[in-house]
PDB file of C-alpha atoms in Angstrom:
ATOM      1  CA  MET L   1      26.620 -22.105 -98.826  1.00 97.00           C
ATOM      2  CA  ILE L   2      29.920 -21.374 -96.877  1.00 98.00           C
ATOM      3  CA  LEU L   3      32.262 -18.871 -98.620  1.00 98.00           C
ATOM      4  CA  VAL L   4      35.839 -19.850 -97.723  1.00 98.00           C
ATOM      5  CA  CYS L   5      38.262 -16.994 -98.153  1.00 98.00           C
ATOM      6  CA  GLY L   6      42.068 -17.092 -98.080  1.00 96.00           C
ATOM      7  CA  GLU L   7      44.954 -18.983 -99.883  1.00 95.00           C
ATOM      8  CA  ALA L   8      45.433 -21.935-102.121  1.00 97.00           C
ATOM      9  CA  LEU L   9      49.122 -22.731-102.474  1.00 97.00           C
ATOM     10  CA  VAL L  10      51.537 -25.574-102.995  1.00 97.00           C
ATOM     11  CA  ASP L  11      53.494 -27.139-100.245  1.00 94.00           C
ATOM     12  CA  LEU L  12      56.900 -28.107-101.546  1.00 94.00           C
ATOM     13  CA  PHE L  13      58.427 -30.813 -99.313  1.00 92.00           C
ATOM     14  CA  ILE L  14      62.094 -31.072 -99.718  1.00 91.00           C
ATOM     15  CA  GLU L  15      63.433 -34.620 -99.044  1.00 85.00           C
ATOM     16  CA  PRO L  16      66.732 -35.004 -97.241  1.00 82.00           C
ATOM     17  CA  SER L  17      69.688 -35.349 -99.649  1.00 81.00           C
ATOM     18  CA  ASP L  18      73.499 -35.211 -99.504  1.00 83.00           C
ATOM     19  CA  GLY L  19      73.946 -34.808-103.185  1.00 85.00           C
ATOM     20  CA  PRO L  20      73.223 -32.040-105.671  1.00 91.00           C
ATOM     21  CA  VAL L  21      69.711 -33.205-106.493  1.00 89.00           C
ATOM     22  CA  MET L  22      66.992 -32.247-103.982  1.00 86.00           C
ATOM     23  CA  PRO L  23      64.179 -34.435-104.321  1.00 90.00           C
ATOM     24  CA  ALA L  24      60.882 -32.805-103.657  1.00 92.00           C
ATOM     25  CA  ARG L  25      57.168 -33.491-103.324  1.00 93.00           C
ATOM     26  CA  ALA L  26      54.554 -30.924-104.390  1.00 95.00           C
ATOM     27  CA  VAL L  27      51.366 -31.051-102.506  1.00 96.00           C
ATOM     28  CA  ALA L  28      48.366 -28.918-102.892  1.00 97.00           C
ATOM     29  CA  GLY L  29      47.598 -26.887 -99.753  1.00 94.00           C
ATOM     30  CA  GLY L  30      46.651 -23.869 -97.900  1.00 93.00           C
ATOM     31  CA  SER L  31      44.203 -24.222 -94.995  1.00 93.00           C
ATOM     32  CA  PRO L  32      41.299 -22.355 -96.694  1.00 97.00           C
ATOM     33  CA  PHE L  33      41.866 -24.587 -99.807  1.00 98.00           C
ATOM     34  CA  ASN L  34      41.643 -27.719 -97.462  1.00 97.00           C
ATOM     35  CA  VAL L  35      38.521 -26.305 -95.593  1.00 97.00           C
ATOM     36  CA  ALA L  36      36.700 -25.627 -98.943  1.00 98.00           C
ATOM     37  CA  ILE L  37      37.417 -29.245 -99.943  1.00 98.00           C
ATOM     38  CA  GLY L  38      36.546 -30.644 -96.500  1.00 98.00           C
ATOM     39  CA  LEU L  39      33.157 -28.892 -96.486  1.00 98.00           C
ATOM     40  CA  ALA L  40      32.263 -30.086-100.028  1.00 98.00           C
ATOM     41  CA  ARG L  41      33.199 -33.689 -99.005  1.00 98.00           C
ATOM     42  CA  LEU L  42      30.998 -33.349 -95.933  1.00 98.00           C
ATOM     43  CA  GLY L  43      28.114 -32.345 -98.297  1.00 98.00           C
ATOM     44  CA  ALA L  44      28.064 -28.657 -97.395  1.00 97.00           C
ATOM     45  CA  PRO L  45      27.828 -26.276-100.374  1.00 98.00           C
ATOM     46  CA  ALA L  46      31.137 -24.547-100.406  1.00 98.00           C
ATOM     47  CA  ALA L  47      32.708 -21.699-102.562  1.00 98.00           C
ATOM     48  CA  PHE L  48      36.115 -20.404-102.671  1.00 98.00           C
ATOM     49  CA  PHE L  49      37.275 -16.735-102.696  1.00 98.00           C
ATOM     50  CA  GLY L  50      40.896 -16.375-103.308  1.00 97.00           C
ATOM     51  CA  GLY L  51      43.573 -15.718-105.734  1.00 97.00           C
ATOM     52  CA  LEU L  52      44.296 -18.604-108.346  1.00 98.00           C
ATOM     53  CA  SER L  53      47.184 -18.488-110.685  1.00 98.00           C
ATOM     54  CA  SER L  54      46.939 -19.404-114.302  1.00 98.00           C
ATOM     55  CA  ASP L  55      50.264 -21.270-113.788  1.00 98.00           C
ATOM     56  CA  VAL L  56      50.497 -24.918-113.705  1.00 97.00           C
ATOM     57  CA  PHE L  57      50.082 -25.036-109.968  1.00 97.00           C
ATOM     58  CA  GLY L  58      47.170 -22.642-109.942  1.00 98.00           C
ATOM     59  CA  ARG L  59      45.374 -24.558-112.691  1.00 98.00           C
ATOM     60  CA  ARG L  60      45.934 -27.905-110.648  1.00 98.00           C
ATOM     61  CA  LEU L  61      44.513 -26.308-107.535  1.00 98.00           C
ATOM     62  CA  ALA L  62      41.453 -24.925-109.502  1.00 98.00           C
ATOM     63  CA  ASP L  63      40.978 -28.321-110.994  1.00 98.00           C
ATOM     64  CA  MET L  64      41.027 -29.983-107.645  1.00 98.00           C
ATOM     65  CA  LEU L  65      38.619 -27.590-106.158  1.00 98.00           C
ATOM     66  CA  GLU L  66      36.136 -28.095-108.968  1.00 98.00           C
ATOM     67  CA  ARG L  67      36.616 -31.849-108.920  1.00 98.00           C
ATOM     68  CA  GLU L  68      35.598 -31.783-105.307  1.00 98.00           C
ATOM     69  CA  GLY L  69      32.441 -29.675-106.023  1.00 98.00           C
ATOM     70  CA  VAL L  70      33.653 -26.261-104.733  1.00 98.00           C
ATOM     71  CA  ASP L  71      32.122 -23.358-106.438  1.00 98.00           C
ATOM     72  CA  LEU L  72      34.887 -21.112-107.955  1.00 98.00           C
ATOM     73  CA  GLY L  73      32.507 -18.364-109.038  1.00 97.00           C
ATOM     74  CA  TYR L  74      34.053 -16.092-106.513  1.00 97.00           C
ATOM     75  CA  ALA L  75      37.810 -17.025-107.351  1.00 97.00           C
ATOM     76  CA  VAL L  76      40.074 -14.256-108.708  1.00 97.00           C
ATOM     77  CA  ARG L  77      42.120 -15.653-111.542  1.00 97.00           C
ATOM     78  CA  SER L  78      45.511 -14.087-112.090  1.00 96.00           C
ATOM     79  CA  ASP L  79      48.596 -14.363-114.198  1.00 97.00           C
ATOM     80  CA  ARG L  80      50.687 -13.928-111.009  1.00 97.00           C
ATOM     81  CA  LEU L  81      52.427 -17.009-109.700  1.00 98.00           C
ATOM     82  CA  THR L  82      51.262 -19.446-107.162  1.00 97.00           C
ATOM     83  CA  THR L  83      52.698 -19.153-103.656  1.00 95.00           C
ATOM     84  CA  LEU L  84      55.046 -21.953-102.711  1.00 95.00           C
ATOM     85  CA  SER L  85      55.600 -22.950 -99.118  1.00 92.00           C
ATOM     86  CA  VAL L  86      58.927 -24.813 -98.851  1.00 93.00           C
ATOM     87  CA  VAL L  87      59.037 -27.281 -96.101  1.00 90.00           C
ATOM     88  CA  SER L  88      62.295 -29.032 -95.082  1.00 89.00           C
ATOM     89  CA  THR L  89      63.488 -30.663 -92.012  1.00 84.00           C
ATOM     90  CA  ASP L  90      66.574 -29.773 -89.854  1.00 77.00           C
ATOM     91  CA  ALA L  91      69.117 -32.179 -88.339  1.00 75.00           C
ATOM     92  CA  ASP L  92      66.684 -33.286 -85.573  1.00 82.00           C
ATOM     93  CA  GLY L  93      63.817 -33.879 -87.889  1.00 80.00           C
ATOM     94  CA  SER L  94      61.778 -30.587 -87.050  1.00 84.00           C
ATOM     95  CA  PRO L  95      60.139 -29.019 -89.915  1.00 84.00           C
ATOM     96  CA  ALA L  96      61.299 -25.466 -91.171  1.00 83.00           C
ATOM     97  CA  TYR L  97      59.106 -23.477 -93.371  1.00 84.00           C
ATOM     98  CA  ALA L  98      59.833 -20.705 -96.051  1.00 88.00           C
ATOM     99  CA  PHE L  99      57.060 -19.029 -97.942  1.00 87.00           C
ATOM    100  CA  HIS L 100      57.718 -17.598-101.382  1.00 92.00           C
ATOM    101  CA  GLY L 101      54.538 -15.640-101.698  1.00 90.00           C
ATOM    102  CA  GLU L 102      55.339 -11.969-102.166  1.00 92.00           C
ATOM    103  CA  GLY L 103      53.465 -10.542-105.037  1.00 94.00           C
ATOM    104  CA  LYS L 104      51.738 -13.881-105.680  1.00 96.00           C
ATOM    105  CA  ALA L 105      48.180 -14.591-106.770  1.00 97.00           C
ATOM    106  CA  ASP L 106      46.765 -15.239-103.371  1.00 95.00           C
ATOM    107  CA  ARG L 107      48.146 -12.166-101.825  1.00 94.00           C
ATOM    108  CA  MET L 108      47.308  -9.595-104.554  1.00 94.00           C
ATOM    109  CA  ILE L 109      43.568  -9.300-104.091  1.00 95.00           C
ATOM    110  CA  GLY L 110      42.311  -5.875-103.238  1.00 95.00           C
ATOM    111  CA  ALA L 111      39.042  -4.424-102.120  1.00 94.00           C
ATOM    112  CA  ASP L 112      38.114  -3.994-105.755  1.00 95.00           C
ATOM    113  CA  ALA L 113      37.966  -7.721-106.235  1.00 95.00           C
ATOM    114  CA  LEU L 114      35.389  -8.316-103.363  1.00 96.00           C
ATOM    115  CA  PRO L 115      32.001  -9.544-104.502  1.00 91.00           C
ATOM    116  CA  ALA L 116      29.650  -6.624-104.655  1.00 88.00           C
ATOM    117  CA  GLU L 117      26.897  -8.516-102.953  1.00 92.00           C
ATOM    118  CA  LEU L 118      26.559 -12.055-101.654  1.00 96.00           C
ATOM    119  CA  PRO L 119      23.452 -13.997-102.276  1.00 95.00           C
ATOM    120  CA  ASP L 120      21.366 -15.038 -99.422  1.00 95.00           C
ATOM    121  CA  ALA L 121      22.524 -18.745-100.061  1.00 96.00           C
ATOM    122  CA  VAL L 122      25.815 -17.730 -98.541  1.00 98.00           C
ATOM    123  CA  THR L 123      25.117 -18.071 -94.840  1.00 98.00           C
ATOM    124  CA  ALA L 124      28.765 -18.212 -93.557  1.00 98.00           C
ATOM    125  CA  ILE L 125      32.218 -16.837 -94.323  1.00 98.00           C
ATOM    126  CA  ALA L 126      35.303 -18.832 -93.235  1.00 98.00           C
ATOM    127  CA  LEU L 127      38.498 -16.646 -93.190  1.00 96.00           C
ATOM    128  CA  GLY L 128      41.946 -17.741 -92.939  1.00 89.00           C
ATOM    129  CA  SER L 129      45.054 -18.243 -92.811  1.00 89.00           C
ATOM    130  CA  TYR L 130      48.069 -16.040 -93.486  1.00 87.00           C
ATOM    131  CA  THR L 131      46.262 -14.031 -96.086  1.00 91.00           C
ATOM    132  CA  ILE L 132      44.463 -12.122 -93.313  1.00 91.00           C
ATOM    133  CA  ALA L 133      47.823 -10.879 -92.249  1.00 89.00           C
ATOM    134  CA  VAL L 134      49.387  -9.690 -95.554  1.00 90.00           C
ATOM    135  CA  ASP L 135      48.601  -6.770 -97.855  1.00 92.00           C
ATOM    136  CA  PRO L 136      46.652  -6.034 -99.885  1.00 95.00           C
ATOM    137  CA  VAL L 137      44.532  -9.143 -99.394  1.00 95.00           C
ATOM    138  CA  GLY L 138      44.343  -8.871 -95.658  1.00 94.00           C
ATOM    139  CA  PRO L 139      42.548  -5.504 -95.612  1.00 96.00           C
ATOM    140  CA  ALA L 140      40.205  -6.591 -98.446  1.00 97.00           C
ATOM    141  CA  LEU L 141      39.190  -9.619 -96.463  1.00 97.00           C
ATOM    142  CA  LEU L 142      38.833  -7.444 -93.352  1.00 97.00           C
ATOM    143  CA  ALA L 143      36.508  -5.189 -95.372  1.00 97.00           C
ATOM    144  CA  LEU L 144      34.419  -8.241 -96.303  1.00 98.00           C
ATOM    145  CA  ALA L 145      34.193  -9.490 -92.742  1.00 97.00           C
ATOM    146  CA  ARG L 146      33.091  -6.042 -91.534  1.00 97.00           C
ATOM    147  CA  ARG L 147      30.526  -5.618 -94.392  1.00 97.00           C
ATOM    148  CA  GLU L 148      29.085  -9.058 -93.782  1.00 97.00           C
ATOM    149  CA  ARG L 149      29.192  -9.484 -89.910  1.00 95.00           C
ATOM    150  CA  GLY L 150      25.831  -9.594 -88.382  1.00 94.00           C
ATOM    151  CA  ARG L 151      24.372 -10.800 -91.528  1.00 95.00           C
ATOM    152  CA  ARG L 152      26.222 -14.195 -91.977  1.00 97.00           C
ATOM    153  CA  VAL L 153      28.195 -16.275 -89.512  1.00 98.00           C
ATOM    154  CA  VAL L 154      31.798 -15.323 -89.655  1.00 98.00           C
ATOM    155  CA  SER L 155      34.659 -17.865 -88.667  1.00 97.00           C
ATOM    156  CA  LEU L 156      38.328 -17.164 -88.389  1.00 96.00           C
ATOM    157  CA  ASP L 157      41.315 -19.395 -88.527  1.00 93.00           C
ATOM    158  CA  PRO L 158      44.364 -17.150 -88.207  1.00 88.00           C
ATOM    159  CA  ASN L 159      47.163 -19.821 -88.431  1.00 80.00           C
ATOM    160  CA  ILE L 160      49.970 -17.441 -87.719  1.00 74.00           C
ATOM    161  CA  ARG L 161      53.205 -17.943 -89.791  1.00 73.00           C
ATOM    162  CA  PRO L 162      56.049 -15.905 -88.285  1.00 73.00           C
ATOM    163  CA  THR L 163      58.009 -16.320 -91.327  1.00 72.00           C
ATOM    164  CA  VAL L 164      55.238 -14.635 -93.354  1.00 75.00           C
ATOM    165  CA  THR L 165      54.375 -11.935 -90.883  1.00 75.00           C
ATOM    166  CA  PRO L 166      57.425 -11.344 -88.709  1.00 71.00           C
ATOM    167  CA  ASP L 167      56.025  -8.124 -87.183  1.00 81.00           C
ATOM    168  CA  LEU L 168      53.948  -9.699 -84.400  1.00 82.00           C
ATOM    169  CA  ALA L 169      52.616  -6.326 -83.217  1.00 85.00           C
ATOM    170  CA  ALA L 170      51.211  -5.618 -86.571  1.00 84.00           C
ATOM    171  CA  TRP L 171      49.740  -9.149 -86.860  1.00 84.00           C
ATOM    172  CA  ARG L 172      48.038  -8.735 -83.456  1.00 87.00           C
ATOM    173  CA  ARG L 173      46.463  -5.424 -84.484  1.00 88.00           C
ATOM    174  CA  ARG L 174      45.188  -7.003 -87.784  1.00 88.00           C
ATOM    175  CA  PHE L 175      44.088 -10.107 -85.779  1.00 90.00           C
ATOM    176  CA  ASP L 176      42.098  -7.932 -83.190  1.00 92.00           C
ATOM    177  CA  ALA L 177      40.318  -6.281 -86.169  1.00 94.00           C
ATOM    178  CA  PHE L 178      39.264  -9.584 -87.411  1.00 94.00           C
ATOM    179  CA  LEU L 179      38.253 -10.850 -84.095  1.00 94.00           C
ATOM    180  CA  ASP L 180      35.694  -7.959 -83.809  1.00 94.00           C
ATOM    181  CA  CYS L 181      33.881  -9.564 -86.757  1.00 96.00           C
ATOM    182  CA  ALA L 182      34.163 -13.400 -85.912  1.00 96.00           C
ATOM    183  CA  ALA L 183      31.474 -15.450 -84.371  1.00 96.00           C
ATOM    184  CA  ILE L 184      33.774 -18.413 -84.321  1.00 95.00           C
ATOM    185  CA  VAL L 185      37.565 -18.453 -83.842  1.00 94.00           C
ATOM    186  CA  LYS L 186      39.592 -21.622 -84.423  1.00 91.00           C
ATOM    187  CA  ALA L 187      42.991 -21.226 -82.868  1.00 84.00           C
ATOM    188  CA  SER L 188      45.737 -23.597 -81.759  1.00 72.00           C
TER     189      SER L 188
END
């Protein structure tokens, strides 16, 4: 089993409009959320460790993961809201991102929420994306990676988001700490 750790969120795509109504499309997302579903669709046993809200978005995200066969036994349920990633396009069609995630369910996992012990069936841990860079979840995931390195394959997908972590020096220090634990790094 691969334990995928990180965020599940909603991407809110704002459609161009000149009027007061801003048409939008809400899409389930977050790279760890997508990785867990992708693994399950490929027939690999997958579990998700991340914060899931009890709000309407969080319930939909959890339902989608369960329908795809992702084990939610490690998910941390919360009354905190789901992170929204608002995506719009500027005049030349380039996407612009705004994350509304401060204090949300995916970010508020501390070290006390880590599984005390992982079963032998968990052979790999996939860590990502922006949750590795924000507190308190980032240090919690780092503690998990440090605890499990050498016992399981640890992969890392940092997927930097400057609008989430504008202090690039702090992000680099955190990334370096995770890099020490990773056997596989996916970076673009």
